[in-house]
Coordinates of C-alpha atoms and ligand atoms in Angstrom, one line a residue:
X142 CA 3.4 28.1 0.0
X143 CA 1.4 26.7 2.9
X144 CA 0.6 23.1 3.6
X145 CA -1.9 21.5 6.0
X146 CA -2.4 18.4 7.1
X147 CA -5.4 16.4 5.9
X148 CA -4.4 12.9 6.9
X149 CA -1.5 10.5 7.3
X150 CA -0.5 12.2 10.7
X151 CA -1.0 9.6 13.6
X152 CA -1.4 6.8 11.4
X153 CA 0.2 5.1 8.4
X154 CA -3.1 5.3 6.2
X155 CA -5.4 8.4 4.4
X156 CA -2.0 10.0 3.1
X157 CA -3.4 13.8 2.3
X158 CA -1.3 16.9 2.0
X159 CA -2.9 20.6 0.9
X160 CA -0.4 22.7 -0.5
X161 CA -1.4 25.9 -1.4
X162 CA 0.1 29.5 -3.6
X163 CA -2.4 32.6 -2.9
X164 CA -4.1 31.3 -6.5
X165 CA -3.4 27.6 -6.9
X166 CA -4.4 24.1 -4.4
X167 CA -2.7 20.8 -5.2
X168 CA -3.7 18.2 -3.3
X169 CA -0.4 15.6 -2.5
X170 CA -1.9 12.4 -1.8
X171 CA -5.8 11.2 -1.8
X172 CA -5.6 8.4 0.2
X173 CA -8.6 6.2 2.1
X174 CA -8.4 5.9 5.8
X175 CA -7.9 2.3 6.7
X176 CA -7.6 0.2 9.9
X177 CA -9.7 0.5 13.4
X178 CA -13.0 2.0 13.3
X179 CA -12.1 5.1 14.4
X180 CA -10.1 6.1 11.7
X181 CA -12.2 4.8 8.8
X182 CA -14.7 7.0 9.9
X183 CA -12.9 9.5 8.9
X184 CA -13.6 8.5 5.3
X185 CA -16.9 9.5 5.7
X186 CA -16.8 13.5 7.0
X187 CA -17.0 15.8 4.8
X188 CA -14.1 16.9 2.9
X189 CA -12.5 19.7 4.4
X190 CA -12.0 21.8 1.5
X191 CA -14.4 22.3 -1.3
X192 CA -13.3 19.4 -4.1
X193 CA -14.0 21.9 -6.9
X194 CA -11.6 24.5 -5.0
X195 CA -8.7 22.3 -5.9
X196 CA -6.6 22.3 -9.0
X197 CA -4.9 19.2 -9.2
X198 CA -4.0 16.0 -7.3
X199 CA -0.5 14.6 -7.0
X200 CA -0.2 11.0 -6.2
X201 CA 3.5 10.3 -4.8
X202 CA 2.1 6.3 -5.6
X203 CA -0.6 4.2 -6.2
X204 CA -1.4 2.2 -2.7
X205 CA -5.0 2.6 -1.9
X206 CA -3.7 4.7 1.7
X207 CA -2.5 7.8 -0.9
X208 CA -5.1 7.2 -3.6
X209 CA -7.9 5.8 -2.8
X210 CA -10.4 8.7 -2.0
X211 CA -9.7 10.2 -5.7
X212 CA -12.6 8.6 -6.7
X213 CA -15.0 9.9 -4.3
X214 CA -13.5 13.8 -4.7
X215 CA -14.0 13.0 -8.2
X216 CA -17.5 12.2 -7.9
X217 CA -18.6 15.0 -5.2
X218 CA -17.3 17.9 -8.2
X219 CA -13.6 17.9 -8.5
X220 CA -12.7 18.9 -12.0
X221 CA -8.9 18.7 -12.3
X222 CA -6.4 16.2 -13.4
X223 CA -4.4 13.6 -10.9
X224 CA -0.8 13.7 -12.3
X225 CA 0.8 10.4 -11.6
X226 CA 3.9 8.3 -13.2
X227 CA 3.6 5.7 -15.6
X228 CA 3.9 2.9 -13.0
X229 CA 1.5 4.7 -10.9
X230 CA -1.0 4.7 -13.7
X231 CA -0.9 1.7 -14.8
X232 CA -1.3 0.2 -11.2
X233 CA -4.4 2.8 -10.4
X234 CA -6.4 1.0 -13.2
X235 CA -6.9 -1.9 -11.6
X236 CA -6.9 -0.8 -7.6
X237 CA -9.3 2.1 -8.2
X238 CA -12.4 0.0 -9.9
X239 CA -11.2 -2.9 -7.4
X240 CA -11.6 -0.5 -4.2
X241 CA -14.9 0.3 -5.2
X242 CA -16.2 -2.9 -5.8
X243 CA -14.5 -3.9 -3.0
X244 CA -16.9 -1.3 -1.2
X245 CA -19.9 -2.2 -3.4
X246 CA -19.4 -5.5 -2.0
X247 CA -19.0 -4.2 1.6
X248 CA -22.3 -2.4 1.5
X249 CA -24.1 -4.9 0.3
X250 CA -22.5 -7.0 3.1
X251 CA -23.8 -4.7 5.9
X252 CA -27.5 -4.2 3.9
X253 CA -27.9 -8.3 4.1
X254 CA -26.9 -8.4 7.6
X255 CA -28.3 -5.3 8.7
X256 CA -24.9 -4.6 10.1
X257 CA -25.5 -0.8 9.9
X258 CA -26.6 2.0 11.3
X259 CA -27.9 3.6 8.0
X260 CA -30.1 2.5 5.9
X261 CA -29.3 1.3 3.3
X262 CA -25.1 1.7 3.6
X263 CA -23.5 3.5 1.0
X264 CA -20.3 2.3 -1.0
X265 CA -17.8 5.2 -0.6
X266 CA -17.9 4.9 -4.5
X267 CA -18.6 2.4 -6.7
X268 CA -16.7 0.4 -9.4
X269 CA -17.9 2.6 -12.0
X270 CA -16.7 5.7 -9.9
X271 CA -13.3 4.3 -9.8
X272 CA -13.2 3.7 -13.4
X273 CA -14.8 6.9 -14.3
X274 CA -11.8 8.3 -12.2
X275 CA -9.0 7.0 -14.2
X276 CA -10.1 9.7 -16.9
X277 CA -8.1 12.1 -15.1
X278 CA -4.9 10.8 -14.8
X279 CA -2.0 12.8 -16.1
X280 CA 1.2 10.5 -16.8
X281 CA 4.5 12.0 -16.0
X282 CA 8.4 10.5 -16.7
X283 CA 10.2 10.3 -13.1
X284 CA 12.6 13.4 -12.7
X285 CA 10.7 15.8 -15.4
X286 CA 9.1 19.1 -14.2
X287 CA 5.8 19.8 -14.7
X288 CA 3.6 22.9 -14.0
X289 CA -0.2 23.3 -12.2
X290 CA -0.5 27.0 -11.6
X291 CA 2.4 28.6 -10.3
X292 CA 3.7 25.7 -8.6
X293 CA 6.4 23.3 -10.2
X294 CA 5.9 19.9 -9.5
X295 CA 8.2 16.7 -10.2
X296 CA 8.3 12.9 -9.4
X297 CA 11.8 11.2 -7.9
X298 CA 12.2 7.3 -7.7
X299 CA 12.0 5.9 -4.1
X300 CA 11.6 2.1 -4.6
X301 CA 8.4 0.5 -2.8
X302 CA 6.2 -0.4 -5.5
X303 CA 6.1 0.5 -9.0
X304 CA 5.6 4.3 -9.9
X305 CA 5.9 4.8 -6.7
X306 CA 7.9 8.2 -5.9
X307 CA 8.9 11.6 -4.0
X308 CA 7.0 15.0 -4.8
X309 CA 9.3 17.9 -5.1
X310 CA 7.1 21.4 -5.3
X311 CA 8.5 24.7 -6.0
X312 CA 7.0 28.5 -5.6
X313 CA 7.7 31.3 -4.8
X314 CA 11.6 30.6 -4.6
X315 CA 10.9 27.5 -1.9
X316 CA 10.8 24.6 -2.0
X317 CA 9.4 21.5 -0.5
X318 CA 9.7 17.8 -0.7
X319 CA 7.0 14.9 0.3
X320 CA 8.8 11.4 0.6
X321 CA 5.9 9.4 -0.1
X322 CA 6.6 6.2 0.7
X323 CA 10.2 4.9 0.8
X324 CA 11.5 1.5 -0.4
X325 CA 14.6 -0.5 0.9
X326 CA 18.0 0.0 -1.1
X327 CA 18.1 -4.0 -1.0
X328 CA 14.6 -4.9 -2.4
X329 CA 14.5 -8.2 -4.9
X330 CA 12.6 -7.1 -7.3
X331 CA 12.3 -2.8 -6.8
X332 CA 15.4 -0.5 -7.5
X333 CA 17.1 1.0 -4.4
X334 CA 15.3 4.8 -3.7
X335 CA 17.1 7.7 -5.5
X336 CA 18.0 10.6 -3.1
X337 CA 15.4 12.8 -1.8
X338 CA 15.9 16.5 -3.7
X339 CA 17.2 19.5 -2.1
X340 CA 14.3 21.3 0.1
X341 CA 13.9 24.0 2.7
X342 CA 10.8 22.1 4.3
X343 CA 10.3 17.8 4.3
X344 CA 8.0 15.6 5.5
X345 CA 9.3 11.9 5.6
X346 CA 7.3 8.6 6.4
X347 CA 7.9 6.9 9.4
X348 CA 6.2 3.4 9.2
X349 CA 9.2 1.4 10.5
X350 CA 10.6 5.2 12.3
X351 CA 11.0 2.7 15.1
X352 CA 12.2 -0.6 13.8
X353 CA 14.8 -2.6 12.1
X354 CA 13.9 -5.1 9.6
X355 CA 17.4 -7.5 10.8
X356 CA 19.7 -8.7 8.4
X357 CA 17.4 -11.3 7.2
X358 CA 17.6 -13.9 4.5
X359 CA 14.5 -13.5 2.8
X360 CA 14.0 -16.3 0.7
X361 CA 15.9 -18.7 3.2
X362 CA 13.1 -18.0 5.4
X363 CA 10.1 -18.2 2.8
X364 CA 11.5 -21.7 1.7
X365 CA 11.6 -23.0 5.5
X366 CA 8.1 -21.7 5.8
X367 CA 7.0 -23.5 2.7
X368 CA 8.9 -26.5 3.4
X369 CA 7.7 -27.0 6.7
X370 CA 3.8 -26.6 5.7
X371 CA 4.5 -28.9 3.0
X372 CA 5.6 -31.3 4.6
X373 CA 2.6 -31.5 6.7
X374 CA 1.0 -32.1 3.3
X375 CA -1.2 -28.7 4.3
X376 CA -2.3 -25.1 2.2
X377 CA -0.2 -22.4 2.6
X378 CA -1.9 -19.2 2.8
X379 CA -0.5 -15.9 2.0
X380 CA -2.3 -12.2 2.0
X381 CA -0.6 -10.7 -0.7
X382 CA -2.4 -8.1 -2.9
X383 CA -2.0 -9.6 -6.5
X384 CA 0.1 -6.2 -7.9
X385 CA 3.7 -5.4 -6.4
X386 CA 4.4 -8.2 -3.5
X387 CA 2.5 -10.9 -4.8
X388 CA 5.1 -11.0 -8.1
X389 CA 8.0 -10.5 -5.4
X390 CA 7.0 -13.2 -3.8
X391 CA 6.3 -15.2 -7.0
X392 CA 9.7 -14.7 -8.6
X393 CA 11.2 -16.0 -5.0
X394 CA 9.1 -18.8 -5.1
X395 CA 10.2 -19.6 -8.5
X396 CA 14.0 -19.1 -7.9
X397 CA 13.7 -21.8 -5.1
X398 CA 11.9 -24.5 -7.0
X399 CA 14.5 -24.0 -9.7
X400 CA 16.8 -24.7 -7.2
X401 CA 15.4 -27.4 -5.6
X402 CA 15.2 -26.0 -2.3
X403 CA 11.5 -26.2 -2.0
X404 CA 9.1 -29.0 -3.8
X405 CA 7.0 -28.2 -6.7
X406 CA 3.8 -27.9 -5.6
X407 CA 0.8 -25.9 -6.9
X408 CA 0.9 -22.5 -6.5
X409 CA -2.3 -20.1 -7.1
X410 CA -2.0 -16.3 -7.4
X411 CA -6.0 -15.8 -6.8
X412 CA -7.1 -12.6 -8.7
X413 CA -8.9 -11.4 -11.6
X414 CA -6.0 -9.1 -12.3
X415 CA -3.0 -11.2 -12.1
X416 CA -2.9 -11.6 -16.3
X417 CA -2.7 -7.3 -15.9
X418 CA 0.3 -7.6 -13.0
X419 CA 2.4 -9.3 -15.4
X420 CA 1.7 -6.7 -18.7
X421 CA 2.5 -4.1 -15.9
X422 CA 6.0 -5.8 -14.8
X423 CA 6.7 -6.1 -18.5
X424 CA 5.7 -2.7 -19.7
X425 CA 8.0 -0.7 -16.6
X426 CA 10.8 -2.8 -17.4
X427 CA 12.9 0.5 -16.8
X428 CA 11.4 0.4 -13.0
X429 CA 12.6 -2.9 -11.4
X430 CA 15.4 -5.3 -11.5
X431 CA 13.6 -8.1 -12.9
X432 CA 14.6 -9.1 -16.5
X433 CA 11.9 -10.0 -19.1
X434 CA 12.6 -14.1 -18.4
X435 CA 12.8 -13.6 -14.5
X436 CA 9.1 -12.3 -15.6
X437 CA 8.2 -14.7 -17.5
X438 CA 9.5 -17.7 -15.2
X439 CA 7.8 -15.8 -12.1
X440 CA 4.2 -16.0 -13.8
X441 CA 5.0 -19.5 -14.9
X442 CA 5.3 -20.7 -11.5
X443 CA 1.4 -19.8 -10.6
X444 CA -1.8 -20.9 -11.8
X445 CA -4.0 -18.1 -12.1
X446 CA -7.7 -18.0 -10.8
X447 CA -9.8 -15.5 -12.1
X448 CA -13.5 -16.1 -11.5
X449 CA -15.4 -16.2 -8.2
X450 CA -16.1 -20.1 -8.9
X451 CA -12.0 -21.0 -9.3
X452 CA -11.5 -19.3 -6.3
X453 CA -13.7 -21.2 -4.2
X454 CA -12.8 -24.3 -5.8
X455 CA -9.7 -23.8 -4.3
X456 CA -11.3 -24.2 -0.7
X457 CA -12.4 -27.8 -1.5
X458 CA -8.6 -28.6 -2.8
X459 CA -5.9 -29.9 -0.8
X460 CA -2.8 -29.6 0.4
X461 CA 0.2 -29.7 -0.2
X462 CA -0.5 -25.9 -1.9
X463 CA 0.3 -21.8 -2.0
X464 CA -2.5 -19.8 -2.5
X465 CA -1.5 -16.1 -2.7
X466 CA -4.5 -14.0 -2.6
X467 CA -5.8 -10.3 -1.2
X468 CA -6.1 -8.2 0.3
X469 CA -2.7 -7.9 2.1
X470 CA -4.2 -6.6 5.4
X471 CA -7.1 -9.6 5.3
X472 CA -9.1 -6.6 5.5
X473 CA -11.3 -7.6 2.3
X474 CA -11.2 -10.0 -1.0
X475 CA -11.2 -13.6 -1.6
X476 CA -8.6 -14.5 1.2
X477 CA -11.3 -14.2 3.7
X478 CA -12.8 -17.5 2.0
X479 CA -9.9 -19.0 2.3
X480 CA -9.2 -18.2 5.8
X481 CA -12.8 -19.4 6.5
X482 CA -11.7 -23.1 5.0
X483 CA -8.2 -23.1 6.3
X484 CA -7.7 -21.2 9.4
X485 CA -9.4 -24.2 11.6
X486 CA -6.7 -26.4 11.0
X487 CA -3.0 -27.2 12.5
X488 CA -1.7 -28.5 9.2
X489 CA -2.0 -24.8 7.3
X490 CA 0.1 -21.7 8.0
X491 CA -0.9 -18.3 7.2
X492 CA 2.4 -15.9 6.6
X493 CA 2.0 -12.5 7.1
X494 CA 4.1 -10.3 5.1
X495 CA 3.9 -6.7 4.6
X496 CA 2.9 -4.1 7.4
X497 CA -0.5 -4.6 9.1
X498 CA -2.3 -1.7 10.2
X499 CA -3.3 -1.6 13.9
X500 CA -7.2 -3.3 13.7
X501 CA -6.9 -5.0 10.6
X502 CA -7.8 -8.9 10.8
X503 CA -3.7 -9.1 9.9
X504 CA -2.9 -7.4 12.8
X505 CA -4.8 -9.5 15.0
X506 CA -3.0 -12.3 13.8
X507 CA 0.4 -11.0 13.8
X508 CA -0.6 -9.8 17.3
X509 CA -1.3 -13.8 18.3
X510 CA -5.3 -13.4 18.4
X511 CA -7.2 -17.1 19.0
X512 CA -9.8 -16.3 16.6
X513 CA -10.5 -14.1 14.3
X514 CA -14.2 -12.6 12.9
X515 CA -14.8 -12.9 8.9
X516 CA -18.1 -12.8 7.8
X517 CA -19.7 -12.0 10.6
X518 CA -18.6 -15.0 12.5
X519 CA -15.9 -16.0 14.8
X520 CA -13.3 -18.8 13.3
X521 CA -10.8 -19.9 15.9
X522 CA -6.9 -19.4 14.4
X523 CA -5.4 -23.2 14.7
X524 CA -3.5 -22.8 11.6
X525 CA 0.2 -21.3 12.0
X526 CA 0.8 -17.8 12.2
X527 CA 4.1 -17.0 10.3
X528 CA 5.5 -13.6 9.8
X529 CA 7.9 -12.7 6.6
X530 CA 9.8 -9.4 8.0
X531 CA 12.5 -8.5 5.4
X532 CA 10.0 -8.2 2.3
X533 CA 8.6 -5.4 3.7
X534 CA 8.4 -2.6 0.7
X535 CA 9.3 0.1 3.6
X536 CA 12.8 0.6 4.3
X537 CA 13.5 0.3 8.1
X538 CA 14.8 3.1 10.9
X539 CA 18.2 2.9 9.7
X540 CA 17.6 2.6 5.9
X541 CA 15.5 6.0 6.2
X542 CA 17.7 7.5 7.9
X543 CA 21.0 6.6 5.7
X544 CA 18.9 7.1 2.6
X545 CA 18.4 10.8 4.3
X546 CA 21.9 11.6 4.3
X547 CA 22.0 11.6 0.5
X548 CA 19.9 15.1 0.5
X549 CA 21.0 18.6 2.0
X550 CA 19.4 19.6 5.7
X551 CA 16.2 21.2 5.6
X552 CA 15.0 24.0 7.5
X553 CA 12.4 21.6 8.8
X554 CA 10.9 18.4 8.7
X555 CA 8.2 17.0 9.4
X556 CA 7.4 13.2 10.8
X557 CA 4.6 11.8 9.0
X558 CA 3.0 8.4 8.3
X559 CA 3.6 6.2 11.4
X560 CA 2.1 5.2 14.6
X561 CA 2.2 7.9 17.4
X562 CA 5.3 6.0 19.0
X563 CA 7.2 5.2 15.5
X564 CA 6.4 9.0 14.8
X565 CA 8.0 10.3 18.0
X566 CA 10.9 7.2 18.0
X567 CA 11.8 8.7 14.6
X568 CA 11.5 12.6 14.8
X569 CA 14.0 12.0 17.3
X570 CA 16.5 10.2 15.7
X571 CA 16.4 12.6 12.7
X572 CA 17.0 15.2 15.7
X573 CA 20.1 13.0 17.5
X574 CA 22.0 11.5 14.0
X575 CA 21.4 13.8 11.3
X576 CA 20.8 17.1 13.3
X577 CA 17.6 18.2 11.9
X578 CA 14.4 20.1 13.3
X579 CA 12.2 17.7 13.2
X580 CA 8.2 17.8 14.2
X581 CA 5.8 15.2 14.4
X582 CA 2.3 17.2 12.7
X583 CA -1.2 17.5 14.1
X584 CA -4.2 16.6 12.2
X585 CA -5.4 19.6 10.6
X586 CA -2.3 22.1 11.3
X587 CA -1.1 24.1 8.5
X588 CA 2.6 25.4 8.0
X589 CA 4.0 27.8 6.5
X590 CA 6.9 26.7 3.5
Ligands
ZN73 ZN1 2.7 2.5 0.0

């Protein structure tokens, strides 16, 4: 086997891994490029392998960064199937249509405002591409084998989101294992990460390869935050895609107003697929911790808007409220209305929760920007800027490297999916605590297995 590197190397986003046998190509991971300019663009070269050259794609989960450019190799002639897990599945029907109207939306944007230098811009695919897409998927249980050519391919649980898992492939009597992205063994609502498997060559993520996450009480903090803008009677606003974080942070929300420790007020989960979230929790009962009533009682707590004209009648509401809406990164969807109405005033707080990618509108607020561009125009950030740490769905330094010691010592490994610095912070810590030959990849390099 050889693998090269097609994405996912200095950055955290457009996860892509070629593996190749001397007659069969999967392609691990399909992801977009996301984040500063510089890197999106990457989206847009050509594909650096013929799509109809490739037999299958692997998907270790369904985040947009590993998936989200299925629907484009789809469209420019790839013929094979995308083998995914249940969870996986189930989550790709709504992101993939989503992400292309998302980018429907986007192009139509940059037309209007001339923001671009072709004419007219191009969505990257459209809505219909990503549903046409979902034809191909291939649902496999975690932990059972599966062939594509003469390469053995299987699934293995790592927490995160739902679905979401390692990629062990075998040939040729070696073997090699792709992390994907690794949840935390303490997550409230996702099962702790089963060990990596056995192989002579690994990559492993490294989004937090240089961080700690602290020993923090999660929902001791969320209730201070929500407490705090309540009491100033104002909106609380919170990024949250509506699948995976959005129902963690729903079924917290809901355990402290049951016990008191926050006051009832309104909470919104603003999405058109928040009905479909809930069906998903229900129906991979066998992949979170959640019972079927902590379910129920999570999507209880929220009223759901679904159409454009509920979500902007929320802009004209006011406090004391939660609106949870996406996307996580503020780097699309309906929160950017909301930021628009909200941001300009001291009573609000905006609370950041999950990872921001460097040049996202998130990370200019986590990074204390005084105003931030949406639309086109500049709004200047008066609201609060809160961060939520510990619900990150990435385990930290030390979790990644404990959850590590549950698998044999490779040959090699290889540092993936991180910043330069958390790359190189992590390779070496893999190198001084566990002893392994570690590498942080170039974009474009191919290895031998
Ligand atoms: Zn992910």
């Amino acid at each position: 086997m050889k693998l090269t590197f097609l994405g996912a190397t200095d950055t955290v986003t457009g996860s892509r891994y070629l593996v190749e046998t001397a007659n069969t190509r999967i392609l691990v991971d399909c992801g977009l490029f996301q984040g500063v300019k510089r890197v999106r663009e990457r989206n847009w070269a050509p594909f650096p392998v013929d799509p109809d050259s490739i037999d299958a794609v692997v998907l270790t989960h369904a985040h947009i960064d590993h998936s989200g450019y299925v629907p484009a190799i789809v469209r420019n002639g790839f013929r094979g199937k995308v083998h995914v897990t249940g969870g996986t599945a189930s989550l790709l029907n709504i992101l993939w249509p989503d992400s292309g109207h998302l980018q429907e939306e986007e192009a139509k944007f940059r037309n209007r405002h001339r923001s671009t230098k072709h004419s007219p811009a191009l969505p990257l695919y459209t809505e219909r591409e990503g549903i046409n897409a979902l034809s191909r998927l291939a649902r496999h249980p975690f932990e059972e084998a599966f062939q594509v050519g003469d390469i053995t391919v299987s699934f293995h649980r790592t927490g995160h989101i739902l679905g979401a898992g390692s990629v062990l492939l075998e040939a040729d009597g070696r073997r090699l294992a792709i992390s994907g992205d690794v949840g935390r063994p303490e997550d409230p609502v996702m099962l702790p990460p089963d060990p990596l498997p056995a192989a002579d060559v690994v990559l492993v993520e490294s989004t937090y390869g240089n961080r700690l996450h602290g020993d923090i009480d999660v929902s001791g903090e969320l209730g201070e935050v929500v407490r705090r803008t309540m009491d100033r009677q104002g909106v609380l606003l919170i990024p949250a895609f509506a699948v995976g974080r959005a129902q963690t942070l729903l079924h917290l929300l809901a355990q402290l107003q049951a016990k008191g420790e926050i006051p009832k007020v309104p909470v919104y989960l603003n999405s058109p697929m928040a009905i479909a979230a809930t069906d998903i929790l229900l129906e991979h009962a066998s992949d979170h911790r959640l019972t079927p009533q902590e379910v129920r009682d999570l999507c209880e707590t929220a009223t759901y808007t679904r159409t454009v004209e509920e979500s902007k009648s929320l802009n004209k509401k006011k406090g004391p409220m939660i609106i949870i809406s996406a996307a996580g990164m503020i780097t699309g969807g309906r929160i950017l209305h909301h930021l628009v109405s909200f941001i300009g005033s001291g009573k609000n707080t905006v609370l950041i929760t999950g990872f921001q990618s460097p040049g996202t509108r998130g990370s200019a607020l986590v990074g204390g920007a005084d105003e931030i561009k949406i639309y086109g125009k500049y709004h200047r950030v008066v609201a609060d800027v809160e961060r939520l740490e510990g619900l990150s769905a990435h385990a930290d330094r030390d979790e990644l490297l404990e959850w590590l010691k549950g698998t044999e010592k490779p040959e090699r490994a290889y540092v993936i999916h991180g910043e330069p610095e958390s790359q190189d912070a992590f390779r070496l810590a893999l190198k001084d605590q566990l002893g392994w030959n570690a590498t942080v990849p170039e974009l474009g390099e191919t290895i031998q297995i």
